[in-house]
Amino acid sequence: AACFLDSIATLNLQGDGVGLNYHYGLFKQEFVDHKQHEIPDEWLDGENMLVDTGVSFPVQLGDKVYQSKMYDMDVLGYKSGKNVLHLFDLETVSDEVITDGISFDKKDIARNLTLFLYPDDSDKDGQLLRIYQQYFMVSNAAQLIIKEEKEKGHDLKDLDKYVAVQINDTHPSLIIPELIRLMIAEGITFRRAADIVSNVCAYTNHTILAEALEKWPLDYLQQVVPQLMPIIEGLDFAVFAAYKGNPDLRIIDDQNKVHMAKMDMHFSHSINGVAALHTEILKNQELRPFYNVYPHKFNNKTNGITFRRWIMHSNHELSDLIDQLIGEGWKSDANHLEELMWYYNDENALNRLDQIKYDNKVRLAEMVKLREGIDIDPNSIFDVQVKRLHEYKRQQMNALWIIYKYQQIKNGLIPPRPITVIFGAKAAPAYTMAKNIIHLILCLQELINNDPQVSPYLKVVMIQNYNVAKAEKVIPACDISEQISLASKEASGTGNMKFMLNGAITLGTADGANVEIRNLVGNDNIYIFGRTSDEVINLYNTSGYHAIDYYLRSNSIHQCVDFITSPELLSIGDETMLKELQDNLIHKDWFMTLLDLESYCAVKETALLDYENRAWWKRKSLVNIARSGFFSSDRTIMEYNNDIWHLR
């Protein structure tokens, strides 16, 4: 979203962002006893760029009405326009409700509403708070839209001629009934208001994970937004009448759950995925009933990143080299990066590119030494996996490869060059298995980095409290970019694009935007392993995957998984956490780690050996940079505007 705001302003389009003025981020991550601990991450400490606008709106939450405050932050484009990010808050919010770490009284809405980004929603109070936050945001946004359009003298019956709303995932879905409610209050009929709002709103789906396609119990919504319930029930009845009660299409299901995505798809004029493969999976699998009804609504908008942030700002040396080689036109039109292919056989240019990579590795090594106390060799291969900790992203598979490599080295099989495996990841506070995976990685870090037989050839680094500032150091220094999600589970990914832009080579599955990276760079400049999305979906549909079969069938898999509870690791770690992870891999493994493990190990070995052909690897790096222009968020935003928004 930050990249998109940058591109909207750069392209001189009138488009503002809306959010909440969170006082604390997700959390600051600390490692204690090889485990993740969470402490508050204060966002509003000291000076910031927020401007108190004096604008305020009444928002009904439950049976009370609260008065919001709107703060604005300017979003400046590259040598061009300026837009605004509107952030809403309550004056009554107070950190006095924080009790321990990031725990707080979830029931005190007046004091906690905007306190934390993504509060723990593993219990009812947390889920209610999420709904309170979501409605507070969209109610303010809807009232701001109505206010601005009335000030311009526009007839609200023509709202769809002047306003476009992009529903970015399901979190802002309540904007649909809220806009309808406000238009009814202005004298517009329910049916007319629903038609207008459908032409105003467009929906972006960001995931096929069921946990992220929000569906709220009806009684929760009745408690939080009673004023919206007649609207939501009216929308559901309209769907029931139009589609003869088809249960797959109902907004309110027979379990009295309200499906946000279904409401979005019925009452938006556009439905898009965020990578070509993702959109095809939505059409043919996850959202097929809706594609059958609304094929004209579905379209793809592959994600993008702002090159101003992810190369001009974070990798000055590379940005300057590109300027010297092809001029500065790429900064406003990333397609010009293709001109770098002129230097495919230019030894001088390739050596300069390689020196920049080395310099960035030196800087990262200095940061790791300073912050983590670990010495790493810039001449080693930097093998990097940095992203949210989730089983589908399969950091656990990377950890099993580390065990595999550790065992090889202990048996005298020395790699031709040292390898440094770098992780950065936070686990949601209530996500037990994700915390277990972090624990395993930290135990491996302790074991391997202190083993004089192994550490000269293999190091493990888990960067504490990984964030954007650290990403700006890590990404330019990466040699191998780990994008190893289970095929069909990653909608797109944007980390893969950032690494590609900075000359890293992708090691990944045929998932998300990895597929489009492969199409752009060719098979010689990417390393793809594992089952395809079709094969994975078939295994899910037929219940055809049983992890224990792979565990028992393969001696190498058996040895890696057994090592999780080896004496070496149990002397460092928590037996309960390690055993729980091991049991999950053997008996459940919902994201099929063991299915792809041997393919992953084999292809990763190929990549590590290919790195030794330095001339070839430098060319691979150049090709990735040259072909990354497609992933500019400027391109993505132009597609949104041309196909969906039609801003002038």
Short mmCIF file of C-alpha atoms in Angstrom, two decimals, residues 33-34 443 447 567-575:
data_model
loop_
_atom_site.label_atom_id
_atom_site.label_comp_id
_atom_site.label_asym_id
_atom_site.label_seq_id
_atom_site.Cartn_x
_atom_site.Cartn_y
_atom_site.Cartn_z
CA ASP A 33 16.20 -18.16 25.74
CA HIS A 34 15.97 -18.80 21.99
CA CYS A 443 18.55 -23.26 18.48
CA LEU A 447 24.42 -24.93 17.80
CA PRO A 567 20.48 -34.42 22.15
CA GLU A 568 22.39 -31.57 20.48
CA LEU A 569 19.26 -29.42 20.10
CA LEU A 570 17.54 -30.53 23.31
CA SER A 571 20.61 -29.36 25.23
CA ILE A 572 19.83 -25.86 23.93
CA GLY A 573 16.09 -25.68 23.38
CA ASP A 574 12.68 -26.31 24.88
CA GLU A 575 11.76 -29.99 24.50
#
